C-alpha cells in the first residue's frame, strides 16, 4: 500500500471519527416499518426520477464516452444506501401527513437523518430488492424517459404501485419535524462520502496489480515445489538402485524421501 493510499485512509478515518462524535450526541434512529405501505409507491417513483437524473449526470461527466451498463448498475446499487452519494436525495425528503395519507415532500436541502430518513431508505431497499441489475439493463438498452422508467420500475418490475396505498391509522404518531443540516455538517459528510468512494476506487484499480503479484507468487512457489519434489524423486531413484545391490541403509533414504514428497504435497 502506497503512502498516498495510507494517508487517504487515515484522513477518511479521522473524518469518520469526527462524524461519529457529532452524531453520537443523538440516539440512533430506526425505520418505522408500519409506515412502509403508505409510502412505497411514492418512494418507487422517486427512485426512478433519481436514477434517470443520476444516469444523465454521469453521462454528461464522461462525455463523449457513452455510459456503460456496469456504471449504471453501480448507480442502481447505491441509490438506496445512505452511505453512498447516490442516495443523498433521501436526506432531502420529509414525510408529511396530508389527510389520511402520507406525502413525500422534497425540502430542497439535506436534513438530519432521523427515523423518517431511515424509513425512506428501508422502503427504497425493499422496492429495489434484487431488481437493480434489471432496471440498469433496461436503462442501458432503452434509454427511457422518466415516465417510461417509472412505469417499468413501479409497475412492470416491482409492482410497487400496483396497489393503492391504504389510509393511515387515525392514531398514527407523527414523525419528527424536518431539521436542516448546517452547511458545515453537510459539507463534511459530502467530503467523507467522496473520500470513501476514492478509497474504494483505488482498491478496484489496485486489483489487477495484486492479481499479477499473486500469480507471480504462485508461479515462483510452484517452481520451488517442483524443484523440491524432483530432489526427493532423485533420492528415491538412488534408493531403487541401492535396493538392487542389496544395500540396507537405502530403506531409511526411501522413508525420508517419500515423507518429504508427501509433506510437500500436503503443504500445497
PDB file of C-alpha atoms in Angstrom, residues 77-200:
ATOM      1  CA  UNK A  77     -26.915  -0.451  -6.356  1.00  0.00           C
ATOM      2  CA  UNK A  78     -26.110   2.719  -4.399  1.00  0.00           C
ATOM      3  CA  UNK A  79     -29.323   4.734  -4.813  1.00  0.00           C
ATOM      4  CA  UNK A  80     -30.837   3.220  -1.653  1.00  0.00           C
ATOM      5  CA  UNK A  81     -27.696   3.202   0.511  1.00  0.00           C
ATOM      6  CA  UNK A  82     -27.383   6.229   2.793  1.00  0.00           C
ATOM      7  CA  UNK A  83     -23.619   5.693   2.956  1.00  0.00           C
ATOM      8  CA  UNK A  84     -23.356   6.462  -0.764  1.00  0.00           C
ATOM      9  CA  UNK A  85     -23.580   9.793  -2.583  1.00  0.00           C
ATOM     10  CA  UNK A  86     -26.250   8.425  -4.931  1.00  0.00           C
ATOM     11  CA  UNK A  87     -28.710   8.304  -2.017  1.00  0.00           C
ATOM     12  CA  UNK A  88     -28.400  11.969  -0.981  1.00  0.00           C
ATOM     13  CA  UNK A  89     -31.937  12.509  -2.289  1.00  0.00           C
ATOM     14  CA  UNK A  90     -33.274  10.623   0.729  1.00  0.00           C
ATOM     15  CA  UNK A  91     -31.873  13.276   3.065  1.00  0.00           C
ATOM     16  CA  UNK A  92     -33.991  15.971   1.379  1.00  0.00           C
ATOM     17  CA  UNK A  93     -37.316  14.180   1.862  1.00  0.00           C
ATOM     18  CA  UNK A  94     -39.774  14.889   4.656  1.00  0.00           C
ATOM     19  CA  UNK A  95     -42.740  12.578   5.335  1.00  0.00           C
ATOM     20  CA  UNK A  96     -45.784  14.786   5.877  1.00  0.00           C
ATOM     21  CA  UNK A  97     -49.306  13.796   6.905  1.00  0.00           C
ATOM     22  CA  UNK A  98     -51.941  15.051   4.483  1.00  0.00           C
ATOM     23  CA  UNK A  99     -55.424  13.978   5.476  1.00  0.00           C
ATOM     24  CA  UNK A 100     -55.403  10.193   5.673  1.00  0.00           C
ATOM     25  CA  UNK A 101     -52.275   9.832   3.524  1.00  0.00           C
ATOM     26  CA  UNK A 102     -48.540  10.322   3.848  1.00  0.00           C
ATOM     27  CA  UNK A 103     -46.810  12.554   1.337  1.00  0.00           C
ATOM     28  CA  UNK A 104     -43.116  12.750   0.486  1.00  0.00           C
ATOM     29  CA  UNK A 105     -42.082  16.405   0.318  1.00  0.00           C
ATOM     30  CA  UNK A 106     -38.708  17.435  -1.107  1.00  0.00           C
ATOM     31  CA  UNK A 107     -37.379  20.215   1.144  1.00  0.00           C
ATOM     32  CA  UNK A 108     -34.659  21.226  -1.305  1.00  0.00           C
ATOM     33  CA  UNK A 109     -31.928  20.853   1.314  1.00  0.00           C
ATOM     34  CA  UNK A 110     -30.493  17.975   3.298  1.00  0.00           C
ATOM     35  CA  UNK A 111     -31.879  17.324   6.754  1.00  0.00           C
ATOM     36  CA  UNK A 112     -30.825  15.344   9.791  1.00  0.00           C
ATOM     37  CA  UNK A 113     -31.240  11.615   9.241  1.00  0.00           C
ATOM     38  CA  UNK A 114     -33.895  10.585  11.761  1.00  0.00           C
ATOM     39  CA  UNK A 115     -36.451   7.780  11.727  1.00  0.00           C
ATOM     40  CA  UNK A 116     -38.184   9.212   8.625  1.00  0.00           C
ATOM     41  CA  UNK A 117     -34.898   9.161   6.732  1.00  0.00           C
ATOM     42  CA  UNK A 118     -34.300   5.537   7.765  1.00  0.00           C
ATOM     43  CA  UNK A 119     -37.886   4.675   6.820  1.00  0.00           C
ATOM     44  CA  UNK A 120     -37.431   6.010   3.300  1.00  0.00           C
ATOM     45  CA  UNK A 121     -34.141   4.136   2.968  1.00  0.00           C
ATOM     46  CA  UNK A 122     -35.843   0.927   4.111  1.00  0.00           C
ATOM     47  CA  UNK A 123     -38.738   1.440   1.674  1.00  0.00           C
ATOM     48  CA  UNK A 124     -36.244   2.121  -1.107  1.00  0.00           C
ATOM     49  CA  UNK A 125     -34.314  -1.073  -0.368  1.00  0.00           C
ATOM     50  CA  UNK A 126     -37.498  -3.148  -0.271  1.00  0.00           C
ATOM     51  CA  UNK A 127     -38.696  -1.708  -3.579  1.00  0.00           C
ATOM     52  CA  UNK A 128     -35.383  -2.304  -5.345  1.00  0.00           C
ATOM     53  CA  UNK A 129     -34.652  -5.678  -3.796  1.00  0.00           C
ATOM     54  CA  UNK A 130     -32.723  -7.654  -6.420  1.00  0.00           C
ATOM     55  CA  UNK A 131     -34.051  -5.507  -9.279  1.00  0.00           C
ATOM     56  CA  UNK A 132     -31.036  -3.193  -9.565  1.00  0.00           C
ATOM     57  CA  UNK A 133     -29.416  -5.130 -12.421  1.00  0.00           C
ATOM     58  CA  UNK A 134     -32.732  -5.490 -14.271  1.00  0.00           C
ATOM     59  CA  UNK A 135     -33.549  -1.791 -14.122  1.00  0.00           C
ATOM     60  CA  UNK A 136     -29.941  -0.936 -15.057  1.00  0.00           C
ATOM     61  CA  UNK A 137     -30.162  -3.167 -18.111  1.00  0.00           C
ATOM     62  CA  UNK A 138     -33.463  -1.525 -19.103  1.00  0.00           C
ATOM     63  CA  UNK A 139     -31.990   1.977 -18.763  1.00  0.00           C
ATOM     64  CA  UNK A 140     -28.885   0.999 -20.730  1.00  0.00           C
ATOM     65  CA  UNK A 141     -30.779  -0.581 -23.615  1.00  0.00           C
ATOM     66  CA  UNK A 142     -33.978   1.502 -23.809  1.00  0.00           C
ATOM     67  CA  UNK A 143     -32.727   4.959 -22.720  1.00  0.00           C
ATOM     68  CA  UNK A 144     -36.242   5.609 -21.362  1.00  0.00           C
ATOM     69  CA  UNK A 145     -37.924   8.871 -20.396  1.00  0.00           C
ATOM     70  CA  UNK A 146     -38.722   9.444 -16.718  1.00  0.00           C
ATOM     71  CA  UNK A 147     -42.363   8.390 -17.211  1.00  0.00           C
ATOM     72  CA  UNK A 148     -41.349   5.225 -19.053  1.00  0.00           C
ATOM     73  CA  UNK A 149     -38.854   4.374 -16.311  1.00  0.00           C
ATOM     74  CA  UNK A 150     -41.479   4.951 -13.606  1.00  0.00           C
ATOM     75  CA  UNK A 151     -43.924   2.655 -15.404  1.00  0.00           C
ATOM     76  CA  UNK A 152     -41.300  -0.046 -15.848  1.00  0.00           C
ATOM     77  CA  UNK A 153     -39.839   0.048 -12.320  1.00  0.00           C
ATOM     78  CA  UNK A 154     -43.001   0.673 -10.311  1.00  0.00           C
ATOM     79  CA  UNK A 155     -45.448  -1.219 -12.497  1.00  0.00           C
ATOM     80  CA  UNK A 156     -43.845  -3.991 -14.516  1.00  0.00           C
ATOM     81  CA  UNK A 157     -40.774  -4.824 -12.450  1.00  0.00           C
ATOM     82  CA  UNK A 158     -41.526  -4.289  -8.750  1.00  0.00           C
ATOM     83  CA  UNK A 159     -45.345  -3.834  -8.684  1.00  0.00           C
ATOM     84  CA  UNK A 160     -44.758  -1.137  -6.043  1.00  0.00           C
ATOM     85  CA  UNK A 161     -47.611   0.974  -7.424  1.00  0.00           C
ATOM     86  CA  UNK A 162     -49.937  -1.862  -8.409  1.00  0.00           C
ATOM     87  CA  UNK A 163     -51.932  -1.479  -5.175  1.00  0.00           C
ATOM     88  CA  UNK A 164     -53.264   1.818  -3.852  1.00  0.00           C
ATOM     89  CA  UNK A 165     -51.807   2.861  -0.523  1.00  0.00           C
ATOM     90  CA  UNK A 166     -54.232   2.322   2.386  1.00  0.00           C
ATOM     91  CA  UNK A 167     -55.336   5.227   4.609  1.00  0.00           C
ATOM     92  CA  UNK A 168     -53.100   5.849   7.583  1.00  0.00           C
ATOM     93  CA  UNK A 169     -54.418   4.988  11.059  1.00  0.00           C
ATOM     94  CA  UNK A 170     -56.011   7.871  12.916  1.00  0.00           C
ATOM     95  CA  UNK A 171     -53.806   7.190  15.935  1.00  0.00           C
ATOM     96  CA  UNK A 172     -50.556   7.249  13.951  1.00  0.00           C
ATOM     97  CA  UNK A 173     -47.798   9.014  15.881  1.00  0.00           C
ATOM     98  CA  UNK A 174     -46.365  11.826  13.717  1.00  0.00           C
ATOM     99  CA  UNK A 175     -42.713  11.644  12.744  1.00  0.00           C
ATOM    100  CA  UNK A 176     -40.017  14.103  13.755  1.00  0.00           C
ATOM    101  CA  UNK A 177     -40.032  17.558  12.188  1.00  0.00           C
ATOM    102  CA  UNK A 178     -37.598  18.123   9.329  1.00  0.00           C
ATOM    103  CA  UNK A 179     -34.389  19.711  10.634  1.00  0.00           C
ATOM    104  CA  UNK A 180     -31.984  21.021   8.007  1.00  0.00           C
ATOM    105  CA  UNK A 181     -28.290  20.312   8.409  1.00  0.00           C
ATOM    106  CA  UNK A 182     -25.830  23.108   8.905  1.00  0.00           C
ATOM    107  CA  UNK A 183     -23.737  23.914   5.853  1.00  0.00           C
ATOM    108  CA  UNK A 184     -20.569  22.717   7.624  1.00  0.00           C
ATOM    109  CA  UNK A 185     -22.106  19.374   8.574  1.00  0.00           C
ATOM    110  CA  UNK A 186     -23.456  18.791   5.070  1.00  0.00           C
ATOM    111  CA  UNK A 187     -20.082  19.670   3.545  1.00  0.00           C
ATOM    112  CA  UNK A 188     -18.253  17.360   5.968  1.00  0.00           C
ATOM    113  CA  UNK A 189     -20.495  14.431   5.125  1.00  0.00           C
ATOM    114  CA  UNK A 190     -20.026  15.001   1.392  1.00  0.00           C
ATOM    115  CA  UNK A 191     -16.245  15.041   1.850  1.00  0.00           C
ATOM    116  CA  UNK A 192     -16.412  11.811   3.844  1.00  0.00           C
ATOM    117  CA  UNK A 193     -18.525  10.051   1.222  1.00  0.00           C
ATOM    118  CA  UNK A 194     -16.260  11.341  -1.521  1.00  0.00           C
ATOM    119  CA  UNK A 195     -13.124  10.109   0.276  1.00  0.00           C
ATOM    120  CA  UNK A 196     -14.670   6.709   0.916  1.00  0.00           C
ATOM    121  CA  UNK A 197     -15.553   6.475  -2.768  1.00  0.00           C
ATOM    122  CA  UNK A 198     -11.992   7.356  -3.772  1.00  0.00           C
ATOM    123  CA  UNK A 199     -10.581   4.687  -1.457  1.00  0.00           C
ATOM    124  CA  UNK A 200     -12.883   2.074  -2.966  1.00  0.00           C
TER     125      UNK A 200
END
